[in-house]
Amino acid sequence: SPALVFAMEHKAWQSKIGALGVCGDLATRVPGYFMRTLPEIFPQFLECVFDTHPKVSAVAEAVMAPICRCVKNAEILGMLPLVISAIRSPNKETEDCLDRLMETTFVNSMDAPSLAVILPVIMRGLRERAMEIKKKAAITCGNICALVDDVRDLTPFIPILKPELEKCEEHSHPDLRECATKAKTSLLKGLAGDAAAGE
């Protein structure tokens, strides 16, 4: 997967298309294996979705569904069309997707690949100007993190989410500050155990 990430970051559009083709192929043929690479690959994959070269973005669009279908969480799979739509059109669909995530009763635990796929929606919500959308994103973030059984699954996402939640903790609105603090506690729940284990 480091080679795929490198190729997707490459300046040459042909390299990006080659890497995207491999990702789509692996996602279709060996989804269980490919799923484990999602936390590492997905940020670079998203860059390709919005790439300025039309061929790159077209191939990324074509492989997005098979890549996202690798995740195991049944509730996320059930709303995958909306999640993909929110990733593609964040201006229009972010709030609808956050509403759906908040309304969903999750009976299955959340793992790192599933988190990787919905992270862009949460991040977009946290960065919105509207307080209500920020609040929905913070609540969703806290709820999703609470569903993670293995706290190690949260580790790749802490450097991305923590700064955004801390910005929300400084917001003028007390409701948002409270939601952000709860979400941050949920996100960092494994760190105290890790620190104790390391002593």
XYZ file of C-alpha atoms in Angstrom:
199
model
C 0.000 0.000 0.000
C 2.842 2.550 0.473
C 3.591 2.100 -3.238
C -0.063 2.772 -4.108
C -0.110 5.882 -1.915
C 3.105 7.081 -3.566
C 1.668 6.487 -7.056
C -1.566 8.339 -6.181
C 0.509 11.298 -4.972
C 2.663 11.270 -8.117
C 2.567 14.291 -10.418
C 2.041 12.153 -13.519
C -1.659 11.504 -14.099
C -0.830 8.124 -15.683
C 0.654 6.944 -12.354
C -2.473 7.995 -10.506
C -4.716 6.164 -12.966
C -2.565 3.028 -12.694
C -2.744 3.091 -8.883
C -6.503 3.696 -8.921
C -6.960 0.742 -11.274
C -4.983 -1.500 -8.912
C -7.072 -0.270 -5.952
C -10.304 -1.044 -7.789
C -9.010 -4.466 -8.791
C -7.887 -5.357 -5.256
C -11.131 -4.065 -3.765
C -13.113 -6.323 -6.097
C -10.921 -9.446 -5.900
C -9.631 -9.427 -2.313
C -11.873 -7.039 -0.341
C -10.884 -8.528 3.036
C -7.223 -7.824 2.366
C -7.740 -4.452 0.684
C -10.042 -3.247 3.481
C -7.100 -3.183 5.912
C -5.270 -0.641 3.727
C -8.173 1.843 3.658
C -7.051 4.032 6.606
C -3.719 4.570 4.849
C -4.964 4.833 1.267
C -8.267 6.687 1.536
C -6.931 10.261 2.048
C -4.836 10.026 -1.129
C -7.719 8.345 -2.942
C -9.921 11.362 -2.109
C -7.321 13.694 -3.598
C -7.711 11.750 -6.844
C -11.524 12.073 -6.698
C -11.069 15.846 -6.857
C -8.038 15.797 -9.150
C -7.931 18.533 -11.783
C -7.150 16.003 -14.517
C -10.502 14.697 -15.828
C -9.202 11.188 -16.527
C -7.928 10.809 -12.940
C -11.169 12.005 -11.360
C -13.219 9.822 -13.749
C -11.298 6.655 -12.804
C -11.487 7.566 -9.096
C -15.257 7.990 -9.457
C -15.507 4.598 -11.163
C -13.645 2.719 -8.406
C -15.111 4.595 -5.438
C -18.075 2.259 -4.936
C -16.060 -1.016 -4.972
C -13.454 0.546 -2.661
C -16.095 1.739 -0.184
C -17.960 -1.582 -0.360
C -14.954 -3.293 1.267
C -15.993 -2.064 4.717
C -17.548 -4.518 7.135
C -19.887 -2.339 9.197
C -23.410 -3.289 8.079
C -24.955 0.086 8.953
C -22.358 2.006 6.930
C -22.842 -0.418 4.024
C -26.590 0.225 4.246
C -26.125 3.970 3.742
C -23.161 3.755 1.368
C -24.880 5.551 -1.556
C -25.491 8.561 0.708
C -21.942 8.447 2.139
C -20.475 8.324 -1.384
C -22.771 11.143 -2.459
C -21.617 13.261 0.518
C -17.969 12.586 -0.340
C -18.574 13.561 -3.993
C -20.767 16.617 -3.293
C -19.837 17.884 0.174
C -21.575 21.243 -0.332
C -24.951 19.585 -0.897
C -24.929 16.302 0.982
C -22.820 16.644 4.154
C -25.657 17.635 6.472
C -28.056 14.967 5.112
C -25.406 12.302 5.643
C -24.672 13.512 9.199
C -28.422 13.462 9.936
C -28.632 9.876 8.706
C -25.581 8.857 10.759
C -27.151 10.429 13.865
C -30.500 8.712 13.260
C -28.985 5.270 12.653
C -28.996 2.726 15.451
C -25.649 0.989 15.160
C -25.676 -2.620 16.358
C -22.263 -3.485 14.896
C -18.915 -2.238 16.124
C -16.901 0.228 14.065
C -13.445 -0.597 12.704
C -10.683 1.459 11.088
C -11.732 0.843 7.428
C -15.340 1.898 8.133
C -14.053 4.960 9.978
C -11.798 5.854 7.031
C -14.784 5.937 4.679
C -16.999 8.205 6.816
C -14.187 10.401 8.142
C -14.338 12.829 5.166
C -18.003 13.532 5.933
C -17.306 14.164 9.625
C -14.287 16.345 8.820
C -16.269 18.392 6.325
C -19.004 18.912 8.935
C -16.523 20.022 11.600
C -15.055 22.562 9.153
C -18.393 24.044 8.084
C -19.149 27.609 9.142
C -22.674 26.837 10.349
C -22.694 25.990 14.064
C -25.548 23.486 13.680
C -23.607 21.386 11.139
C -20.431 21.545 13.272
C -22.478 20.299 16.234
C -23.965 17.426 14.231
C -20.463 16.442 13.085
C -19.110 16.547 16.653
C -21.992 14.414 17.960
C -21.555 11.942 15.087
C -17.810 11.779 15.730
C -18.349 10.990 19.422
C -21.009 8.373 18.666
C -18.900 6.650 16.006
C -15.749 6.592 18.175
C -17.786 5.060 21.010
C -18.637 2.127 18.697
C -14.972 1.193 18.235
C -14.105 -2.001 20.133
C -10.369 -1.993 19.503
C -9.051 1.453 20.458
C -6.043 0.902 18.193
C -8.456 1.402 15.286
C -8.807 5.054 16.368
C -5.057 5.800 16.367
C -4.684 6.758 12.655
C -7.514 9.278 12.974
C -6.442 11.122 16.142
C -3.999 13.529 14.397
C -6.725 14.433 11.873
C -9.765 14.750 14.148
C -8.275 16.107 17.374
C -7.260 19.560 16.022
C -10.705 20.066 14.444
C -12.497 19.083 17.662
C -10.226 21.417 19.640
C -11.183 24.292 17.331
C -14.839 23.493 18.069
C -14.048 23.483 21.809
C -13.096 27.156 21.420
C -16.356 28.084 19.663
C -18.556 30.795 21.181
C -21.558 28.447 21.446
C -21.600 26.346 24.663
C -23.584 23.452 23.120
C -20.962 22.963 20.424
C -18.120 23.227 22.954
C -19.744 20.512 25.071
C -20.337 18.190 22.089
C -16.736 18.681 20.906
C -15.313 17.883 24.343
C -17.402 14.701 24.569
C -16.302 13.665 21.075
C -12.643 14.303 21.908
C -12.930 12.176 25.059
C -14.452 9.387 22.968
C -11.713 9.725 20.323
C -8.906 9.636 22.887
C -10.386 6.871 25.050
C -7.595 4.445 24.233
C -4.697 6.765 24.969
C -4.940 6.591 28.752
C -4.812 2.804 28.580
C -1.880 2.931 26.172
C 0.032 5.269 28.479
C -0.583 3.016 31.459
C 0.454 -0.041 29.470
C 3.654 1.682 28.367
C 4.793 2.515 31.887
